[in-house]
mmCIF file of C-alpha atoms in Angstrom:
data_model
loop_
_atom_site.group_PDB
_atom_site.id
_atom_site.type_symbol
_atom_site.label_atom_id
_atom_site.label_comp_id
_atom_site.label_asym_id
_atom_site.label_seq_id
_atom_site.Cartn_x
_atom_site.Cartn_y
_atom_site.Cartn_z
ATOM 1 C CA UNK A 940 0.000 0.000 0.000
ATOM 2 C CA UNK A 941 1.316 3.505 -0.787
ATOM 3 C CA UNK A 942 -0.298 6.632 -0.191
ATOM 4 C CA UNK A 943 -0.734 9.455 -2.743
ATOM 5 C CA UNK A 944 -2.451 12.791 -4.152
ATOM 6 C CA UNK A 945 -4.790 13.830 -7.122
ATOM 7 C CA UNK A 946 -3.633 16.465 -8.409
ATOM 8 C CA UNK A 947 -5.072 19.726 -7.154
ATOM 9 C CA UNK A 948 -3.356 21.671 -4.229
ATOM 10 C CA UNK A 949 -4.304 25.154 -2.296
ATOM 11 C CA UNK A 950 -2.009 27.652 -3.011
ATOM 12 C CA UNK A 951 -0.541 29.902 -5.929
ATOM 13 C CA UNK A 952 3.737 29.105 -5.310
ATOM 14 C CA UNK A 953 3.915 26.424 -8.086
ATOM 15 C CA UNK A 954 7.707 25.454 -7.185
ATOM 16 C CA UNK A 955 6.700 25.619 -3.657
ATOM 17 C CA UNK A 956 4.058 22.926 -4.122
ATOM 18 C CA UNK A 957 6.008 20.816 -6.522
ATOM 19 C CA UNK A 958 9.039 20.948 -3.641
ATOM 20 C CA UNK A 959 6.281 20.289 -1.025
ATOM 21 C CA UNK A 960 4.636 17.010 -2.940
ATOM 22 C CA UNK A 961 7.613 15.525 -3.813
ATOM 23 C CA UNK A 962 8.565 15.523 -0.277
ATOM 24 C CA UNK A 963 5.519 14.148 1.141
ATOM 25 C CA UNK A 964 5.229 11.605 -1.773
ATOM 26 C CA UNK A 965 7.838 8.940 -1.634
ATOM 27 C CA UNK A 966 6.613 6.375 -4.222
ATOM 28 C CA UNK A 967 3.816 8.504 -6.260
ATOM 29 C CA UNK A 968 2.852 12.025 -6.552
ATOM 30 C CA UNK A 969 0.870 14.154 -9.619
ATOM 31 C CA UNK A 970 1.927 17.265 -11.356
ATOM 32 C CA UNK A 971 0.098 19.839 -9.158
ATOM 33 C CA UNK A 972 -2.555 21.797 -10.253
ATOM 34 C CA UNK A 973 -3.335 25.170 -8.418
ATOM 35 C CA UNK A 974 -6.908 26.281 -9.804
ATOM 36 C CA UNK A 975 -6.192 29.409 -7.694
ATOM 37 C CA UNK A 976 -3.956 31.637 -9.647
ATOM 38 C CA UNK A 977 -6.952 31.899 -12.170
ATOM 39 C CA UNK A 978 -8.213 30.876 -15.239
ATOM 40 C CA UNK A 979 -6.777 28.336 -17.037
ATOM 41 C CA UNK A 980 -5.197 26.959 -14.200
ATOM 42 C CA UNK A 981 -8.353 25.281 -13.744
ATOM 43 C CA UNK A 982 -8.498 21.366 -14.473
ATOM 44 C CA UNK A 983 -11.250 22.656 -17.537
ATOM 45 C CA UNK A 984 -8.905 25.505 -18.428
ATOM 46 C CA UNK A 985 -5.956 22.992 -18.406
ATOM 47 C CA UNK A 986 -7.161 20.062 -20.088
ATOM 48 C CA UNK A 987 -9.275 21.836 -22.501
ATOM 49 C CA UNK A 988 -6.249 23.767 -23.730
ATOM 50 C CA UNK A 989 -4.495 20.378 -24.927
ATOM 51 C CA UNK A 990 -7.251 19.572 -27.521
ATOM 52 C CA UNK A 991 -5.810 20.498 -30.805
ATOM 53 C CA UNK A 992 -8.010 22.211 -33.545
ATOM 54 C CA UNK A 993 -10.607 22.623 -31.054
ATOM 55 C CA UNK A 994 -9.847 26.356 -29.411
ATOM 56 C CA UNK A 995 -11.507 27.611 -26.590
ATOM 57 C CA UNK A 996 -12.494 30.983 -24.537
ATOM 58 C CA UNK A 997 -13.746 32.280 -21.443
ATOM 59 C CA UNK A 998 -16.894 33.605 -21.407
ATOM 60 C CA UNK A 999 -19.109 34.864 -17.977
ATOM 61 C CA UNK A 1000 -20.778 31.553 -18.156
ATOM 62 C CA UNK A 1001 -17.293 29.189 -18.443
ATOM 63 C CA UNK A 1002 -15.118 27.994 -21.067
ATOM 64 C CA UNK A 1003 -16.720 27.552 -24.587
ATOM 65 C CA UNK A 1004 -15.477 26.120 -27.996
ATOM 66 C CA UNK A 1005 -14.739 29.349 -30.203
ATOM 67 C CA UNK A 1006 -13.689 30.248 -33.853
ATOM 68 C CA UNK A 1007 -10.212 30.773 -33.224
ATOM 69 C CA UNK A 1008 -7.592 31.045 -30.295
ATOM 70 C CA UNK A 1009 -7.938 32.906 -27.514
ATOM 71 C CA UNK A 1010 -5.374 34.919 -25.451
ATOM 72 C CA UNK A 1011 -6.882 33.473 -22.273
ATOM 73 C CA UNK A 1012 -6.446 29.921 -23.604
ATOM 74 C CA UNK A 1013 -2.794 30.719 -24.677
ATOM 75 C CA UNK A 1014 -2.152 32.137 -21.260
ATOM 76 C CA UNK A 1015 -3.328 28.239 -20.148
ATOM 77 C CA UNK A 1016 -0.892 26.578 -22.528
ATOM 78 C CA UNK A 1017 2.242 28.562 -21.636
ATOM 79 C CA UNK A 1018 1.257 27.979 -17.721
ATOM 80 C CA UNK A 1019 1.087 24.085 -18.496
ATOM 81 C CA UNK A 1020 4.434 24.181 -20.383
ATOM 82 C CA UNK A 1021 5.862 26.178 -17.684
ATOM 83 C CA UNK A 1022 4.895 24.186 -14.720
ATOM 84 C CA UNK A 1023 5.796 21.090 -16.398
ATOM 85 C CA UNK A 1024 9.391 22.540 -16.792
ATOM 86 C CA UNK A 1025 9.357 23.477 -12.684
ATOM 87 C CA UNK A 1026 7.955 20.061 -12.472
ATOM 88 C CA UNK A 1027 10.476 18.127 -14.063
ATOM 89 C CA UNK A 1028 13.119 20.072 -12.444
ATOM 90 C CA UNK A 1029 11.996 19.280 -9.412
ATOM 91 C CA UNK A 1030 11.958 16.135 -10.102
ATOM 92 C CA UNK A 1031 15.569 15.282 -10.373
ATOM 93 C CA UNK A 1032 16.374 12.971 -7.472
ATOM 94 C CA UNK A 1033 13.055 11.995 -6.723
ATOM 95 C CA UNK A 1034 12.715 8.105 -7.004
ATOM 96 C CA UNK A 1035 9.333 7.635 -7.338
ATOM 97 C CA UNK A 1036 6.695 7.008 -10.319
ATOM 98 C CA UNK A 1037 5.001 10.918 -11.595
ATOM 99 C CA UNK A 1038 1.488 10.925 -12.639
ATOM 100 C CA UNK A 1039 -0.512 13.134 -14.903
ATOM 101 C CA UNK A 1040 -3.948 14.392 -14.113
ATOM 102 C CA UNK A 1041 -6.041 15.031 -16.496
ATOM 103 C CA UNK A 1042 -9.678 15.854 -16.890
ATOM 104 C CA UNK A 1043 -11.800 13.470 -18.838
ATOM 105 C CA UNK A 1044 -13.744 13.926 -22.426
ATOM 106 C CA UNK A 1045 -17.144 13.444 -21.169
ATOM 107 C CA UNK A 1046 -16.232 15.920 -17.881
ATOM 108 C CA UNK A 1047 -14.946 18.331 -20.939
ATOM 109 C CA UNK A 1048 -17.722 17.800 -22.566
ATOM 110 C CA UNK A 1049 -20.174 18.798 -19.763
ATOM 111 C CA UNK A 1050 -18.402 21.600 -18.908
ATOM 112 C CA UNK A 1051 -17.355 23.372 -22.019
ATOM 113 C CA UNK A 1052 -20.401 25.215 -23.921
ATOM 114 C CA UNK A 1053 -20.683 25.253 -27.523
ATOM 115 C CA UNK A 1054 -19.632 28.863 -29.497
ATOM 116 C CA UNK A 1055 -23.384 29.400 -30.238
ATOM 117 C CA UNK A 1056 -24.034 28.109 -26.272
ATOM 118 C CA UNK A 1057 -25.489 25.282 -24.694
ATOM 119 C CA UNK A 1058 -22.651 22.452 -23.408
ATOM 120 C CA UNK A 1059 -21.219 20.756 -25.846
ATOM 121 C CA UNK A 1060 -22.237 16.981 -24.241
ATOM 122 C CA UNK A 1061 -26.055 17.800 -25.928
ATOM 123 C CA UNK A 1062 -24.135 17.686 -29.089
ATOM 124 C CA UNK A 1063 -22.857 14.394 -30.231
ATOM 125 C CA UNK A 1064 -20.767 15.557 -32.947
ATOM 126 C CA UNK A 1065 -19.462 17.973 -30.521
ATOM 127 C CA UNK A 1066 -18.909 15.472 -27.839
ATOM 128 C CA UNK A 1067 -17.232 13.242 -30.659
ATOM 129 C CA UNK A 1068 -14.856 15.631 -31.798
ATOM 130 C CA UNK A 1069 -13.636 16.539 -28.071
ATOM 131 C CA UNK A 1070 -13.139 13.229 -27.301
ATOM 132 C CA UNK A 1071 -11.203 12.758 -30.578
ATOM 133 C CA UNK A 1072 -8.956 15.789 -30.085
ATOM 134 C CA UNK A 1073 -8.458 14.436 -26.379
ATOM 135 C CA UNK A 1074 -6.858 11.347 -27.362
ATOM 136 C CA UNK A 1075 -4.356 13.102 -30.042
ATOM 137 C CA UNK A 1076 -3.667 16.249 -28.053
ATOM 138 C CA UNK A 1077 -3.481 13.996 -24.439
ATOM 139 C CA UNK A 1078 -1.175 11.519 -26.043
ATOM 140 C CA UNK A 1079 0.639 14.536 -27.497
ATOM 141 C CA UNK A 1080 1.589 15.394 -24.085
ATOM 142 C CA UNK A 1081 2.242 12.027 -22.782
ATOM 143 C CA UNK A 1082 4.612 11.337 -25.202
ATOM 144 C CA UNK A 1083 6.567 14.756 -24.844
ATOM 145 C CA UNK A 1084 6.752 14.384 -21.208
ATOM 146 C CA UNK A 1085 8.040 11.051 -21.099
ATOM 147 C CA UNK A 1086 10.262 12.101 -24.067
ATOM 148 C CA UNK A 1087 11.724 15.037 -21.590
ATOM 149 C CA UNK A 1088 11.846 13.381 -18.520
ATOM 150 C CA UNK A 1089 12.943 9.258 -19.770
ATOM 151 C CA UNK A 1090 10.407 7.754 -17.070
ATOM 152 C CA UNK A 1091 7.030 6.407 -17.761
ATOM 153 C CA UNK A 1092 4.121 8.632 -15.855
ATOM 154 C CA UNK A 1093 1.053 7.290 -14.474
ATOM 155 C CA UNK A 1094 -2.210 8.799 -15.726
ATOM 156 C CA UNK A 1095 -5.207 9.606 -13.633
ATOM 157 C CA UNK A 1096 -8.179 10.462 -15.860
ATOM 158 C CA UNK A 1097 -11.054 12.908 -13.823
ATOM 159 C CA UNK A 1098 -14.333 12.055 -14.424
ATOM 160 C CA UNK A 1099 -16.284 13.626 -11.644
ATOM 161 C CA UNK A 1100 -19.085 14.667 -13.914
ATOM 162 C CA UNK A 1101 -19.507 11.277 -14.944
ATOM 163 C CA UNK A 1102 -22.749 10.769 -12.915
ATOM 164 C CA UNK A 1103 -24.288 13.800 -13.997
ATOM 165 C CA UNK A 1104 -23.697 13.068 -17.915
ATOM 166 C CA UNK A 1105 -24.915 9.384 -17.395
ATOM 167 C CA UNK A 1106 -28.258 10.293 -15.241
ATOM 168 C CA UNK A 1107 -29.450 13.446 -17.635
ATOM 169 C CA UNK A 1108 -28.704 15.637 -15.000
ATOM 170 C CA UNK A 1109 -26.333 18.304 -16.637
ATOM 171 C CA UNK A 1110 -28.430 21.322 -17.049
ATOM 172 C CA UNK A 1111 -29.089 23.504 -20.778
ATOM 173 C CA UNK A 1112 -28.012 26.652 -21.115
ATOM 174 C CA UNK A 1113 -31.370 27.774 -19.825
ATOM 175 C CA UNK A 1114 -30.522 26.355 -16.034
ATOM 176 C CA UNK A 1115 -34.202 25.095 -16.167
ATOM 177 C CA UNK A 1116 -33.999 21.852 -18.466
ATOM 178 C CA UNK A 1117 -31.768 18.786 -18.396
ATOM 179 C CA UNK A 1118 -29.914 17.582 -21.185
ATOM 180 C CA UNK A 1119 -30.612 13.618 -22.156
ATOM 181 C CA UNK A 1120 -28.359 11.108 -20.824
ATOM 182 C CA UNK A 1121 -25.317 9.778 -22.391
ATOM 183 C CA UNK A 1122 -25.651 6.340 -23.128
ATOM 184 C CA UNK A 1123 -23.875 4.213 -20.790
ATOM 185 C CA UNK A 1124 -22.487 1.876 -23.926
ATOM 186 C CA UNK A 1125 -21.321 5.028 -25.877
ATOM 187 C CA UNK A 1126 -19.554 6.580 -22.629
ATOM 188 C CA UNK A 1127 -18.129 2.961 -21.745
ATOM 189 C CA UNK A 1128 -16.429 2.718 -25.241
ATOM 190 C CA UNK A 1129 -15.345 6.812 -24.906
ATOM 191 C CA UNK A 1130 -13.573 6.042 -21.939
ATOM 192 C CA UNK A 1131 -12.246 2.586 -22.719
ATOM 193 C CA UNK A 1132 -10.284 4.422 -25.917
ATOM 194 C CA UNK A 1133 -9.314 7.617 -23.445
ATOM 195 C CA UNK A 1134 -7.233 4.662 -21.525
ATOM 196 C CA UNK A 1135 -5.894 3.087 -24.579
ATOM 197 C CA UNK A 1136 -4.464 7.049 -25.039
ATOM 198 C CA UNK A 1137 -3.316 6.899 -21.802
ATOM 199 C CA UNK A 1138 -1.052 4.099 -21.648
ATOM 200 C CA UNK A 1139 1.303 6.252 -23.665
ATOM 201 C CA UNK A 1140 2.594 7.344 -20.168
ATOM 202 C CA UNK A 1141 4.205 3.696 -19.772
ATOM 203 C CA UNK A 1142 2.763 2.985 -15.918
ATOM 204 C CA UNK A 1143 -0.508 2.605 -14.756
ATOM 205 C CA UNK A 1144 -3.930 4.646 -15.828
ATOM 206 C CA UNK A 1145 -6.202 5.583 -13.619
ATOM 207 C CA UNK A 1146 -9.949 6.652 -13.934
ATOM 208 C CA UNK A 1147 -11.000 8.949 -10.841
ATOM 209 C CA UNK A 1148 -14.631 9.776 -9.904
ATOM 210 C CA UNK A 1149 -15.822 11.374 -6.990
ATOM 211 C CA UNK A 1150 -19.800 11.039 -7.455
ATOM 212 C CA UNK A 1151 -21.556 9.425 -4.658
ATOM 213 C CA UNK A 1152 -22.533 6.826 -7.310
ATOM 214 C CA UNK A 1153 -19.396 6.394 -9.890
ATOM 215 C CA UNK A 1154 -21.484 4.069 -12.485
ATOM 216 C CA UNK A 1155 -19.099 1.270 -11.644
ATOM 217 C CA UNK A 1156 -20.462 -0.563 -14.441
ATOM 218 C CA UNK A 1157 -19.543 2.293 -16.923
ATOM 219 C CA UNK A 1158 -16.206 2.984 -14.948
ATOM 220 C CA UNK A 1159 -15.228 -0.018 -14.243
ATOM 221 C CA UNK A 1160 -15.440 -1.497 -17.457
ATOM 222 C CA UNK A 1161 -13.244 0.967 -19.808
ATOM 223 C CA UNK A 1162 -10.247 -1.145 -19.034
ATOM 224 C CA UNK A 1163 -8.772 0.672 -16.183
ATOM 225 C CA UNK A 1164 -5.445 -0.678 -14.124
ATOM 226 C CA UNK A 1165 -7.163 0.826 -11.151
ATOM 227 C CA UNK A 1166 -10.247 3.087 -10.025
ATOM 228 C CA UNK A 1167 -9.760 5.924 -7.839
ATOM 229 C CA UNK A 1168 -13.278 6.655 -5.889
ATOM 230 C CA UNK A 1169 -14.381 8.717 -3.093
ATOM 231 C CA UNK A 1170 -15.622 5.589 -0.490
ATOM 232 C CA UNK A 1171 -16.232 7.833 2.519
ATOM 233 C CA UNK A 1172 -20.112 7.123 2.254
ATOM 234 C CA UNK A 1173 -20.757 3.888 0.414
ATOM 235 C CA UNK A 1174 -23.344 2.314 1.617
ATOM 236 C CA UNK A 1175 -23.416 -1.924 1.398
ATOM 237 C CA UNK A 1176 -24.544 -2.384 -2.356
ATOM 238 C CA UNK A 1177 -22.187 -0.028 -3.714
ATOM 239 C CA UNK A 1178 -19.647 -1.833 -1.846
ATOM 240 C CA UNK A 1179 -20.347 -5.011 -3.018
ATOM 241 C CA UNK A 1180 -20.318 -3.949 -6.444
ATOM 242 C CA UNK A 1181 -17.075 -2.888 -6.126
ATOM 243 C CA UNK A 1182 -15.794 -5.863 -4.608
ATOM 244 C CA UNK A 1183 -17.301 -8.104 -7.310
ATOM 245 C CA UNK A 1184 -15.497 -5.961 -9.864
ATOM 246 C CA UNK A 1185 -12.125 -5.872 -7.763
ATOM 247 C CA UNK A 1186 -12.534 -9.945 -7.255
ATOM 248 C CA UNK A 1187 -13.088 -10.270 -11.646
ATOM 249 C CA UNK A 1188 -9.170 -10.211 -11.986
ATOM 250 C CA UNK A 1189 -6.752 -10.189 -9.637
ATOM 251 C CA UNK A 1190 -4.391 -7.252 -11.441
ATOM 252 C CA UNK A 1191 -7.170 -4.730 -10.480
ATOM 253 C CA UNK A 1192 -5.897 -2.096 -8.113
ATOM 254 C CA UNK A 1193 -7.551 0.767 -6.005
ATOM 255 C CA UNK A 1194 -7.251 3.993 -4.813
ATOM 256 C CA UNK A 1195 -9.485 4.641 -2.090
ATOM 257 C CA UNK A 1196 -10.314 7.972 -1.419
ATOM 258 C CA UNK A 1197 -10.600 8.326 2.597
ATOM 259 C CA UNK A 1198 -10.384 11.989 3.730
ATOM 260 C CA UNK A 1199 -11.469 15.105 2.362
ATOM 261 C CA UNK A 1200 -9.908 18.080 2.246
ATOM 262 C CA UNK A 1201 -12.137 19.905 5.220
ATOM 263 C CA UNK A 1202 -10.575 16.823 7.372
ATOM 264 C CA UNK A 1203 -7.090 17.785 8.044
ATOM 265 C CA UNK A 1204 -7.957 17.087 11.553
ATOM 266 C CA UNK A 1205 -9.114 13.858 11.309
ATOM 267 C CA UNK A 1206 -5.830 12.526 12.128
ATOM 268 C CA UNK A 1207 -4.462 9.141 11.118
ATOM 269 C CA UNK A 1208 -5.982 6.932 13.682
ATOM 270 C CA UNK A 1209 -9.385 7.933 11.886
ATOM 271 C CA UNK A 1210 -8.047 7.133 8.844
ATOM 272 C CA UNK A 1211 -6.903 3.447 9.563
ATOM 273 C CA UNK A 1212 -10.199 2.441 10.700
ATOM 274 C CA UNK A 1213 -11.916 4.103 7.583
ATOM 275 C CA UNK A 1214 -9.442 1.891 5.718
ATOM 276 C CA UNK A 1215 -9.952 -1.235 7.985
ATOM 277 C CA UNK A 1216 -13.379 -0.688 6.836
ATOM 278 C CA UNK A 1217 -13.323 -0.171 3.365
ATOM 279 C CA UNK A 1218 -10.982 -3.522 3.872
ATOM 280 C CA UNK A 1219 -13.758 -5.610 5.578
ATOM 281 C CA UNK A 1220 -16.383 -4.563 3.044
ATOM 282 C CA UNK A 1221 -14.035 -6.082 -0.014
ATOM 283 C CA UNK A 1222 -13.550 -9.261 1.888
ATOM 284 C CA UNK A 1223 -9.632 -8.647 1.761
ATOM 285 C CA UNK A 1224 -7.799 -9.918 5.159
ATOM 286 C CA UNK A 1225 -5.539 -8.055 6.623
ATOM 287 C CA UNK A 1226 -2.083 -7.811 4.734
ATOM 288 C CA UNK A 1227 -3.501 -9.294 1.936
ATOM 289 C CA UNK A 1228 -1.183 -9.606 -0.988
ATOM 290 C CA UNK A 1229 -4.288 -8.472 -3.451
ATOM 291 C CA UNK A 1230 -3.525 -4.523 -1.681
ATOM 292 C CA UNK A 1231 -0.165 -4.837 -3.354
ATOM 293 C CA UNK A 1232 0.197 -1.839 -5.763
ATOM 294 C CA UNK A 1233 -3.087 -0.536 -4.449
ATOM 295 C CA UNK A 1234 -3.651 3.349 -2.583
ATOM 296 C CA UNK A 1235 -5.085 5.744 -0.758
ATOM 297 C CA UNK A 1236 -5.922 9.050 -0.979
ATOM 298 C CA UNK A 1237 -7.903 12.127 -0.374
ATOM 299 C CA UNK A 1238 -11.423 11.651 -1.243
ATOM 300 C CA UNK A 1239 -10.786 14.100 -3.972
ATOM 301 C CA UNK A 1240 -8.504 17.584 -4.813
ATOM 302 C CA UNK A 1241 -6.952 19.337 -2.127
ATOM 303 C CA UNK A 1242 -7.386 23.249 -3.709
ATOM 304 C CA UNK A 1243 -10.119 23.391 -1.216
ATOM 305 C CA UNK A 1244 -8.013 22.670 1.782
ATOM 306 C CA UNK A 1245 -5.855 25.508 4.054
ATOM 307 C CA UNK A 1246 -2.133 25.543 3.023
ATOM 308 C CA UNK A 1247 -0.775 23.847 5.639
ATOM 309 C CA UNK A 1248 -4.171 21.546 6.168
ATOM 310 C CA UNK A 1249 -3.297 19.659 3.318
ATOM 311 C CA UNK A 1250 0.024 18.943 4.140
ATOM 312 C CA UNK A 1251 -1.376 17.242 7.239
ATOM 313 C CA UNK A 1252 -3.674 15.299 5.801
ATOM 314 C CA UNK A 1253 -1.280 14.037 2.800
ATOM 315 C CA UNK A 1254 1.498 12.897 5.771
ATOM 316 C CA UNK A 1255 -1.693 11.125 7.939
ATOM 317 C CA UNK A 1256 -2.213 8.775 4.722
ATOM 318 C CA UNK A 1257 1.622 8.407 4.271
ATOM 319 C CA UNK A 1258 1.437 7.694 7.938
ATOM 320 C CA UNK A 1259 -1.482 5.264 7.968
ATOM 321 C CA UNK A 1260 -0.043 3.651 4.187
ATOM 322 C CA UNK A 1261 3.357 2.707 5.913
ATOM 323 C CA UNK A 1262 1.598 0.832 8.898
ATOM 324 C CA UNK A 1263 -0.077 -1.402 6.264
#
């Protein structure tokens, strides 16, 4: 068991947090994201500015598709390119595996409007040509890093708007309608080929969702190595879900999310018997070899957390991971 991050941190110092991650991370850790120095430092803003042919803007109502680039979305590109650089930097000396975060094509898709408005998931050209652009531009970026850096990256996939694109619950531009649900098969067979991208990054890929209800049967069938979920409030059907698709093949991994980031005084203690939980509701004994290679986490990002709160938390689940 190892203990790791997802991405997002509180703060604006981007060398800071990449000096402060890689020092509570032994064995994994992500290329920070701090949504708080502004737009396009957003995981939308971010991700959205990888997809090639496919520029975006900012408008008062969010990032939208538009005719041609945008100085805001340029802004987002040279950010990325520059905090990869810190990141890598950084990096040098550090023995453990890196991992890219990255937001989905169906979470792009419900969040980015169309130029004429409306998002672009009620459009399933739209929706096709995001995901499209996502693998080329994603495995674009895979391939450069890996290129810079020699190592092989793990890549965590965000899909926390997965729920609300399967169930017909992401709203029209209105705010008064819903837009129809994705079908599960089409978003099962979007996602499977977003992981096929992924494994450009030569280690693991992992799809994250923090809904109360992931759609394990959507999730966890796009070929995953491992699923990183929010756990904190499953109740006994969702857990036994999971454990029948954990219990399918033995090479499927975890990453439990057990602390969010308004806990940072929860305190480790807390956090072992969430995990001894989670354990007894999988069936797993304790120091099974199946929780080889697995981890846990926060329940999700961390940019909601105080500055030194998440700190705290992150050395709890080291703290808890190394008593496993």
């Amino acid at each position: 068991m190892i203990a790791t991050a997802l991405g997002s941190f509180a703060g604006r110092d981007y060398a800071a947090c990449c000096r402060a991650v890689l020092g509570e991370l032994e064995h994994r850790a992500p290329l920070p994201e701090l949504p708080a120095r502004g737009p396009g430092a957003d995981m939308i803003g971010r991700s959205a500015c990888l997809l090639p042919e496919m520029p975006v803007d900012l408008s008062p109502a969010g990032w939208r598709l538009c005719q041609g680039s945008s100085l805001i979305a340029a802004r987002a590109r040279r950010m990325l390119a520059d905090d990869r650089e810190i990141f890598i930097e950084t990096m040098q000396g550090w023995s453990g595996i890196p991992a890219i975060t990255v937001a989905g094509p169906l979470t792009l898709a419900a969040c980015i409007d169309l130029p004429r408005g409306g998002r672009a998931i009620g459009d399933a050209g739209a929706s096709h040509d995001i995901a499209q652009s996502w693998q080329v531009g994603v495995g674009d970026f895979l391939h450069e890093i890996v290129r810079l850096t020699g190592r092989a990256f793990a890549v965590q996939i965000d899909e926390p708007c997965l729920a609300q694109v399967l169930d017909g619950d992401v709203s029209d531009e209105s705010g008064r309608h819903r837009l129809p649900p994705v079908d599960a098969q089409e978003a099962r067979r979007v996602l499977a080929e977003s992981v096929e991208t992924a494994r450009s990054g030569g280690d693991q890929v992992v799809l994250h969702c923090c809904a109360d209800d992931p759609h394990l049967d959507v999730l966890g069938g796009a070929g995953a190595d491992a699923l990183s979920l929010d756990v904190r409030d499953w109740g006994r059907d969702r857990w036994d879900e999971l454990a029948q698709w954990c219990s399918a093949d033995p090479a499927r991994r975890l990453w439990l999310g057990l602390v969010g980031a308004d806990e940072d005084d929860l305190g480790a203690r807390a956090i072992a018997r969430r995990f001894s939980q989670a354990r007894a509701h999988l069936d797993l004994a304790e120091g099974s070899p199946r929780l080889d290679g697995w981890a846990i986490t926060p329940a999700c990002g961390l940019a909601s957390a105080t500055g030194t709160g998440q700190w705290q938390i992150l050395r709890d689940l080291v703290r808890v991971a190394a008593d496993l």
